[in-house]
Amino acid sequence: MNDSPGWAVPGPSPSDGERPGASDGQGGTDGAPPQPSQPAGGQKWSAEQPPPGEWSSPGAPQAPKPPQQQPQQPRPGPGWGSYGGPQGPEGGRYGYPGGPGQWGKPPAAKPGVIPLRPLDLGEILDGAVATVRSHWRSVLPITLVVATVVQVISVLVQKYALADLAVTTDPEASLQDLLDTLGGAMTALVANGFIQLIGTIIATAMVTMIFSRAVLGQGSTIGQAWREARPRLLHLLGLTLLMGLGGAALVVVLLLPGILLRNIGLGLVGGLAAVPLLIWLGIKFSLASPALMLEKAGVITSLRRSSRLVRGSWWRIFGITALTGLITAFVSAVIVYPLTALGLAIGLADGGVSGLENGTAATGWAPLILAAVGAVIAQTITMPIQAGVTVLLYVDQRIRREALDLELARAAGLENYGSDPAAPPTGG
């Protein structure tokens, strides 16, 4: 943890100040006021003493005593209750928001985009959006450059590699022609997918470093993010390829019995079984990327770390991840689909209905460029949000399980954080 580039800023340990209620040499312990000493000779004062300012001479008639009124206790403020806190005066108990039997949450330090305590769904999403909004000079240029390079290469591949692979309706086309067409298409798609993978890895690594500093309330430049992310890029590539190859191997193993036995039903059962297994493994190892980047762990170690952090919280992480995917998919659709439809309309206006039959309507310059522009805008916005949610989920799980908030507060330079025994706990 101390080697993590995101929050390994040296800082003092929480000071061991005097605990409240410690003896100071002037009175009793536990903050009790000093008791008055007894008079000389062992004589005790009377238990009923007249109030100050009402002494009278001996033999004078005594005025009737006014009835004593109990001092009114102050009413607790909103959000404070009478259960769950340490013992207070008059037998009551102090409470704090978010304590047992309380509404709300305990107050927590917030040096950066999130409070240093276990987070809920709204705080995770808000932290991701707040980071993009407050650090946009560092985040958006990274995703914009990566998305632009990826989409330019994608347009060139679709224009010059896939344009000749027109859809044919000739029933007499030979098997060799179909295999050549399929092979060319697969080669172009694999090359395009590999370029997108490299771009996504670079953007994810740099954005992860920016988010790790935003948690501490620190800014990060593009050059600083690149210097911190560059040593981990090959590890992150290896992790991504290992997870991809592992998922593909799982699908092949489940489909293999149906293929060998030439049983379509068995193949369908294997394919249906592969879907939930892939989702389960994807969530189980979803926190491996931030663990690899921020803890400088190896590929296998980061997979184990993710498995331990997700254990017991699989459904919660799945729900947050799925909701984030739905939100980003909706935002992307709102941006991409109108521009794609406009490009197709321009292609139909140029080539007519025959463009749909031979596939040239979708491979013209206007449809490709407009679709690429929409994809660039959508990826520039959604890519950092998805990466940020993953990083904040990682931070949240470590706060719940390992009290990471203490380390983060120390790295952020907060004095005496967590040293007050009366403060509500922040660890899970």
CSV table of C-alpha atoms in Angstrom, one decimal, residues 6-337:
chain,number,residue,atom,x,y,z
A,6,GLY,CA,-2.0,6.9,-6.1
A,7,TRP,CA,-2.0,7.5,-2.4
A,8,ALA,CA,1.5,6.8,-1.2
A,9,VAL,CA,2.1,10.4,-0.3
A,10,PRO,CA,4.3,10.4,2.9
A,11,GLY,CA,2.4,11.8,5.8
A,12,PRO,CA,2.6,11.8,9.6
A,13,SER,CA,0.9,9.0,11.5
A,14,PRO,CA,-2.0,10.0,13.7
A,15,SER,CA,-0.7,11.6,16.8
A,16,ASP,CA,-1.4,9.8,20.1
A,17,GLY,CA,-2.9,12.8,21.9
A,18,GLU,CA,-4.4,12.6,25.3
A,19,ARG,CA,-7.6,10.7,25.5
A,20,PRO,CA,-10.6,12.6,26.7
A,21,GLY,CA,-11.2,11.9,30.4
A,22,ALA,CA,-7.5,11.2,31.2
A,23,SER,CA,-6.3,12.4,34.6
A,24,ASP,CA,-4.6,15.8,34.5
A,25,GLY,CA,-3.5,15.9,38.0
A,26,GLN,CA,-6.2,18.5,39.1
A,27,GLY,CA,-9.2,16.3,39.5
A,28,GLY,CA,-10.6,12.7,39.2
A,29,THR,CA,-10.5,10.5,36.2
A,30,ASP,CA,-13.1,10.4,33.4
A,31,GLY,CA,-13.4,14.2,33.4
A,32,ALA,CA,-15.1,14.4,36.8
A,33,PRO,CA,-14.7,17.7,38.7
A,34,PRO,CA,-12.5,17.8,41.7
A,35,GLN,CA,-14.3,17.1,45.0
A,36,PRO,CA,-14.2,19.8,47.7
A,37,SER,CA,-12.0,18.9,50.7
A,38,GLN,CA,-13.5,18.4,54.2
A,39,PRO,CA,-13.0,21.1,56.8
A,40,ALA,CA,-10.4,20.6,59.6
A,41,GLY,CA,-11.4,18.6,62.6
A,42,GLY,CA,-13.5,16.1,60.8
A,43,GLN,CA,-16.7,18.3,60.9
A,44,LYS,CA,-18.8,17.8,57.8
A,45,TRP,CA,-20.8,20.6,56.1
A,46,SER,CA,-24.5,20.4,56.3
A,47,ALA,CA,-26.2,18.9,53.4
A,48,GLU,CA,-28.7,21.8,53.2
A,49,GLN,CA,-26.8,25.1,52.6
A,50,PRO,CA,-28.6,28.4,51.8
A,51,PRO,CA,-28.0,29.6,48.2
A,52,PRO,CA,-25.3,32.2,47.6
A,53,GLY,CA,-26.2,35.7,48.5
A,54,GLU,CA,-28.9,34.8,51.0
A,55,TRP,CA,-27.0,34.5,54.2
A,56,SER,CA,-28.7,36.2,57.3
A,57,SER,CA,-27.7,37.0,60.8
A,58,PRO,CA,-28.4,34.5,63.6
A,59,GLY,CA,-32.0,34.8,65.0
A,60,ALA,CA,-33.4,36.6,62.0
A,61,PRO,CA,-36.6,35.1,60.6
A,62,GLN,CA,-35.9,32.8,57.7
A,63,ALA,CA,-37.7,33.5,54.4
A,64,PRO,CA,-39.5,30.6,52.8
A,65,LYS,CA,-37.4,28.7,50.3
A,66,PRO,CA,-38.5,28.9,46.8
A,67,PRO,CA,-39.2,25.6,45.1
A,68,GLN,CA,-36.1,24.2,43.4
A,69,GLN,CA,-36.4,23.8,39.7
A,70,GLN,CA,-34.6,21.1,37.8
A,71,PRO,CA,-32.3,22.5,35.1
A,72,GLN,CA,-33.8,21.9,31.6
A,73,GLN,CA,-31.7,19.6,29.6
A,74,PRO,CA,-31.0,20.8,26.0
A,75,ARG,CA,-32.9,19.0,23.3
A,76,PRO,CA,-30.8,17.0,20.9
A,77,GLY,CA,-30.5,18.5,17.4
A,78,PRO,CA,-31.9,16.9,14.3
A,79,GLY,CA,-30.3,13.6,13.4
A,80,TRP,CA,-29.0,12.9,16.9
A,81,GLY,CA,-30.6,10.1,19.0
A,82,SER,CA,-30.4,8.6,22.4
A,83,TYR,CA,-29.0,5.2,21.5
A,84,GLY,CA,-25.7,3.8,20.3
A,85,GLY,CA,-23.3,6.3,21.8
A,86,PRO,CA,-21.1,6.3,24.9
A,87,GLN,CA,-22.6,6.9,28.3
A,88,GLY,CA,-23.3,10.6,28.9
A,89,PRO,CA,-24.5,12.7,31.9
A,90,GLU,CA,-27.8,12.0,33.6
A,91,GLY,CA,-27.7,8.4,32.4
A,92,GLY,CA,-28.3,9.3,28.8
A,93,ARG,CA,-26.2,8.3,25.8
A,94,TYR,CA,-24.6,10.4,23.1
A,95,GLY,CA,-25.6,9.5,19.6
A,96,TYR,CA,-24.2,10.3,16.2
A,97,PRO,CA,-25.9,10.2,12.8
A,98,GLY,CA,-25.6,6.8,11.3
A,99,GLY,CA,-25.1,5.0,14.6
A,100,PRO,CA,-27.2,2.0,15.7
A,101,GLY,CA,-30.8,3.0,15.6
A,102,GLN,CA,-30.0,6.3,13.9
A,103,TRP,CA,-30.9,7.8,10.6
A,104,GLY,CA,-28.3,9.2,8.3
A,105,LYS,CA,-24.5,8.6,8.2
A,106,PRO,CA,-21.7,9.5,10.4
A,107,PRO,CA,-19.7,12.5,9.4
A,108,ALA,CA,-16.5,11.7,7.6
A,109,ALA,CA,-13.6,13.6,6.2
A,110,LYS,CA,-13.7,14.3,2.5
A,111,PRO,CA,-10.4,15.4,1.2
A,112,GLY,CA,-11.3,14.6,-2.4
A,113,VAL,CA,-14.2,13.4,-4.5
A,114,ILE,CA,-15.5,10.8,-2.0
A,115,PRO,CA,-16.0,10.8,1.8
A,116,LEU,CA,-13.6,8.5,3.6
A,117,ARG,CA,-16.1,5.9,4.7
A,118,PRO,CA,-18.0,3.0,3.1
A,119,LEU,CA,-19.8,4.4,0.0
A,120,ASP,CA,-23.3,3.8,-1.4
A,121,LEU,CA,-24.3,3.7,-5.1
A,122,GLY,CA,-25.0,7.4,-5.4
A,123,GLU,CA,-21.7,8.4,-3.9
A,124,ILE,CA,-19.8,6.1,-6.2
A,125,LEU,CA,-21.5,7.4,-9.3
A,126,ASP,CA,-21.3,11.0,-8.1
A,127,GLY,CA,-17.6,10.5,-7.3
A,128,ALA,CA,-16.9,9.3,-10.8
A,129,VAL,CA,-18.8,12.1,-12.5
A,130,ALA,CA,-17.3,14.7,-10.1
A,131,THR,CA,-13.8,13.6,-10.9
A,132,VAL,CA,-14.4,13.9,-14.7
A,133,ARG,CA,-16.0,17.3,-14.1
A,134,SER,CA,-13.3,18.7,-11.8
A,135,HIS,CA,-10.3,17.2,-13.5
A,136,TRP,CA,-11.5,17.4,-17.1
A,137,ARG,CA,-8.3,19.0,-18.3
A,138,SER,CA,-6.5,15.8,-17.5
A,139,VAL,CA,-9.2,13.2,-18.0
A,140,LEU,CA,-10.9,14.2,-21.2
A,141,PRO,CA,-7.8,14.8,-23.4
A,142,ILE,CA,-6.6,11.3,-22.7
A,143,THR,CA,-9.9,9.6,-23.6
A,144,LEU,CA,-10.4,12.0,-26.6
A,145,VAL,CA,-7.0,11.2,-28.1
A,146,VAL,CA,-7.4,7.5,-27.6
A,147,ALA,CA,-11.0,7.4,-28.9
A,148,THR,CA,-9.9,9.5,-32.0
A,149,VAL,CA,-7.0,7.3,-32.9
A,150,VAL,CA,-9.1,4.1,-32.5
A,151,GLN,CA,-11.9,5.4,-34.6
A,152,VAL,CA,-9.7,6.7,-37.3
A,153,ILE,CA,-8.1,3.3,-37.7
A,154,SER,CA,-11.6,1.7,-37.5
A,155,VAL,CA,-12.8,3.9,-40.3
A,156,LEU,CA,-9.8,3.0,-42.5
A,157,VAL,CA,-10.3,-0.7,-41.9
A,158,GLN,CA,-14.0,-0.6,-42.7
A,159,LYS,CA,-13.4,1.5,-45.8
A,160,TYR,CA,-10.5,-0.3,-47.4
A,161,ALA,CA,-10.6,-3.8,-45.8
A,162,LEU,CA,-14.4,-4.4,-45.4
A,163,ALA,CA,-15.7,-2.4,-48.4
A,164,ASP,CA,-14.8,-5.2,-50.8
A,165,LEU,CA,-16.7,-7.7,-48.6
A,166,ALA,CA,-20.1,-6.9,-50.0
A,167,VAL,CA,-23.1,-8.9,-49.1
A,168,THR,CA,-23.9,-11.3,-52.0
A,169,THR,CA,-27.2,-13.0,-52.7
A,170,ASP,CA,-25.7,-15.3,-55.4
A,171,PRO,CA,-26.8,-18.8,-54.5
A,172,GLU,CA,-24.1,-20.3,-56.7
A,173,ALA,CA,-21.2,-18.7,-54.8
A,174,SER,CA,-18.6,-21.3,-54.1
A,175,LEU,CA,-17.6,-22.4,-50.6
A,176,GLN,CA,-14.1,-21.1,-51.2
A,177,ASP,CA,-15.4,-17.7,-52.0
A,178,LEU,CA,-17.4,-17.6,-48.8
A,179,LEU,CA,-14.4,-18.8,-46.7
A,180,ASP,CA,-12.2,-16.1,-48.3
A,181,THR,CA,-14.8,-13.5,-47.5
A,182,LEU,CA,-15.2,-14.7,-44.0
A,183,GLY,CA,-11.5,-14.9,-43.4
A,184,GLY,CA,-10.9,-11.4,-44.7
A,185,ALA,CA,-13.6,-10.0,-42.5
A,186,MET,CA,-12.3,-11.8,-39.4
A,187,THR,CA,-8.7,-10.6,-40.0
A,188,ALA,CA,-9.9,-7.0,-40.3
A,189,LEU,CA,-12.1,-7.3,-37.2
A,190,VAL,CA,-9.4,-8.9,-35.1
A,191,ALA,CA,-6.9,-6.1,-36.1
A,192,ASN,CA,-9.4,-3.4,-35.4
A,193,GLY,CA,-10.3,-5.1,-32.0
A,194,PHE,CA,-6.6,-5.3,-31.0
A,195,ILE,CA,-6.1,-1.6,-31.7
A,196,GLN,CA,-9.2,-0.8,-29.6
A,197,LEU,CA,-7.8,-3.0,-26.8
A,198,ILE,CA,-4.5,-1.2,-26.7
A,199,GLY,CA,-6.2,2.2,-26.7
A,200,THR,CA,-8.6,1.1,-23.9
A,201,ILE,CA,-5.7,-0.2,-21.8
A,202,ILE,CA,-3.7,3.0,-22.1
A,203,ALA,CA,-6.7,5.2,-21.3
A,204,THR,CA,-7.8,3.0,-18.4
A,205,ALA,CA,-4.3,2.9,-16.9
A,206,MET,CA,-3.9,6.7,-17.0
A,207,VAL,CA,-7.4,7.5,-15.8
A,208,THR,CA,-6.9,5.1,-12.9
A,209,MET,CA,-3.9,7.1,-11.7
A,210,ILE,CA,-5.9,10.4,-12.0
A,211,PHE,CA,-8.8,8.9,-10.0
A,212,SER,CA,-6.4,7.6,-7.3
A,213,ARG,CA,-5.1,11.2,-6.7
A,214,ALA,CA,-8.6,12.7,-6.9
A,215,VAL,CA,-9.6,10.6,-3.9
A,216,LEU,CA,-7.0,12.4,-1.9
A,217,GLY,CA,-8.0,15.8,-3.3
A,218,GLN,CA,-4.9,16.1,-5.4
A,219,GLY,CA,-4.6,17.1,-9.1
A,220,SER,CA,-2.7,15.2,-11.7
A,221,THR,CA,-1.4,16.3,-15.1
A,222,ILE,CA,-1.4,14.2,-18.2
A,223,GLY,CA,2.4,13.8,-18.1
A,224,GLN,CA,2.3,12.7,-14.5
A,225,ALA,CA,-0.4,10.2,-15.1
A,226,TRP,CA,1.6,8.8,-18.1
A,227,ARG,CA,4.8,8.4,-16.0
A,228,GLU,CA,2.9,6.6,-13.3
A,229,ALA,CA,0.9,4.3,-15.6
A,230,ARG,CA,3.7,3.5,-18.2
A,231,PRO,CA,5.5,0.9,-16.0
A,232,ARG,CA,2.3,-1.1,-15.5
A,233,LEU,CA,1.0,-1.1,-19.1
A,234,LEU,CA,2.5,-4.5,-20.0
A,235,HIS,CA,1.2,-6.0,-16.8
A,236,LEU,CA,-2.3,-4.6,-17.5
A,237,LEU,CA,-2.1,-5.9,-21.1
A,238,GLY,CA,-1.1,-9.4,-19.8
A,239,LEU,CA,-4.0,-9.3,-17.3
A,240,THR,CA,-6.5,-8.3,-20.0
A,241,LEU,CA,-5.3,-11.0,-22.4
A,242,LEU,CA,-5.3,-13.6,-19.7
A,243,MET,CA,-8.9,-12.8,-18.8
A,244,GLY,CA,-9.9,-12.8,-22.4
A,245,LEU,CA,-8.2,-16.1,-23.2
A,246,GLY,CA,-9.6,-17.7,-20.1
A,247,GLY,CA,-13.1,-16.7,-21.0
A,248,ALA,CA,-12.7,-18.0,-24.6
A,249,ALA,CA,-11.2,-21.3,-23.2
A,250,LEU,CA,-14.2,-21.7,-20.9
A,251,VAL,CA,-16.6,-21.2,-23.8
A,252,VAL,CA,-14.7,-23.8,-25.9
A,253,VAL,CA,-14.7,-26.3,-23.1
A,254,LEU,CA,-18.5,-26.0,-22.6
A,255,LEU,CA,-19.2,-26.2,-26.3
A,256,LEU,CA,-16.8,-29.0,-27.1
A,257,PRO,CA,-19.0,-31.9,-26.0
A,258,GLY,CA,-21.8,-30.8,-28.3
A,259,ILE,CA,-19.3,-30.3,-31.2
A,260,LEU,CA,-17.7,-33.7,-30.7
A,261,LEU,CA,-21.0,-35.5,-30.4
A,262,ARG,CA,-22.6,-33.4,-33.1
A,263,ASN,CA,-25.5,-32.8,-30.8
A,264,ILE,CA,-27.0,-29.3,-31.3
A,265,GLY,CA,-29.0,-29.5,-28.1
A,266,LEU,CA,-26.0,-30.3,-26.0
A,267,GLY,CA,-24.1,-27.5,-27.7
A,268,LEU,CA,-26.9,-25.0,-26.8
A,269,VAL,CA,-26.9,-26.2,-23.2
A,270,GLY,CA,-23.1,-25.6,-23.1
A,271,GLY,CA,-23.5,-22.2,-24.6
A,272,LEU,CA,-26.3,-21.2,-22.2
A,273,ALA,CA,-24.2,-22.4,-19.2
A,274,ALA,CA,-21.2,-20.3,-20.4
A,275,VAL,CA,-23.1,-17.0,-20.1
A,276,PRO,CA,-23.7,-17.0,-16.3
A,277,LEU,CA,-20.2,-18.4,-15.7
A,278,LEU,CA,-18.6,-15.6,-17.7
A,279,ILE,CA,-20.6,-13.0,-15.9
A,280,TRP,CA,-19.7,-14.5,-12.5
A,281,LEU,CA,-16.0,-14.6,-13.3
A,282,GLY,CA,-16.1,-11.1,-14.8
A,283,ILE,CA,-17.4,-9.6,-11.6
A,284,LYS,CA,-15.2,-11.8,-9.5
A,285,PHE,CA,-12.1,-10.4,-11.2
A,286,SER,CA,-13.5,-6.9,-12.0
A,287,LEU,CA,-11.2,-5.2,-9.3
A,288,ALA,CA,-8.0,-6.8,-10.6
A,289,SER,CA,-7.2,-3.9,-12.8
A,290,PRO,CA,-7.1,-1.2,-10.0
A,291,ALA,CA,-5.3,-3.7,-7.7
A,292,LEU,CA,-2.6,-4.2,-10.4
A,293,MET,CA,-2.2,-0.5,-11.0
A,294,LEU,CA,-2.4,0.9,-7.5
A,295,GLU,CA,-0.8,-1.9,-5.5
A,296,LYS,CA,1.9,-2.7,-8.1
A,297,ALA,CA,0.9,-6.3,-7.9
A,298,GLY,CA,1.5,-9.0,-10.4
A,299,VAL,CA,-1.1,-10.4,-12.7
A,300,ILE,CA,-1.9,-13.5,-10.6
A,301,THR,CA,-1.7,-11.6,-7.4
A,302,SER,CA,-4.1,-8.9,-8.6
A,303,LEU,CA,-6.6,-11.7,-9.6
A,304,ARG,CA,-6.4,-13.1,-6.1
A,305,ARG,CA,-6.8,-9.7,-4.6
A,306,SER,CA,-9.9,-9.0,-6.6
A,307,SER,CA,-11.4,-12.4,-5.7
A,308,ARG,CA,-10.8,-11.6,-2.0
A,309,LEU,CA,-12.3,-8.1,-2.2
A,310,VAL,CA,-15.4,-9.2,-4.1
A,311,ARG,CA,-16.1,-12.2,-1.8
A,312,GLY,CA,-19.3,-11.6,0.0
A,313,SER,CA,-20.2,-8.5,-2.0
A,314,TRP,CA,-20.7,-10.1,-5.5
A,315,TRP,CA,-24.3,-9.1,-6.0
A,316,ARG,CA,-23.7,-5.5,-4.8
A,317,ILE,CA,-20.7,-5.1,-7.2
A,318,PHE,CA,-22.7,-6.7,-10.0
A,319,GLY,CA,-25.6,-4.4,-9.5
A,320,ILE,CA,-23.4,-1.2,-9.5
A,321,THR,CA,-21.4,-2.4,-12.5
A,322,ALA,CA,-24.6,-3.4,-14.5
A,323,LEU,CA,-26.2,-0.1,-13.7
A,324,THR,CA,-23.1,1.8,-14.8
A,325,GLY,CA,-23.1,-0.2,-18.0
A,326,LEU,CA,-26.8,0.6,-18.7
A,327,ILE,CA,-26.2,4.4,-18.0
A,328,THR,CA,-23.2,4.6,-20.3
A,329,ALA,CA,-24.9,2.5,-23.0
A,330,PHE,CA,-27.9,4.8,-22.9
A,331,VAL,CA,-25.6,7.9,-23.2
A,332,SER,CA,-23.7,6.3,-26.0
A,333,ALA,CA,-26.9,5.4,-27.9
A,334,VAL,CA,-28.2,9.0,-27.5
A,335,ILE,CA,-25.0,10.3,-29.1
A,336,VAL,CA,-24.2,7.6,-31.7
A,337,TYR,CA,-27.5,6.5,-33.2
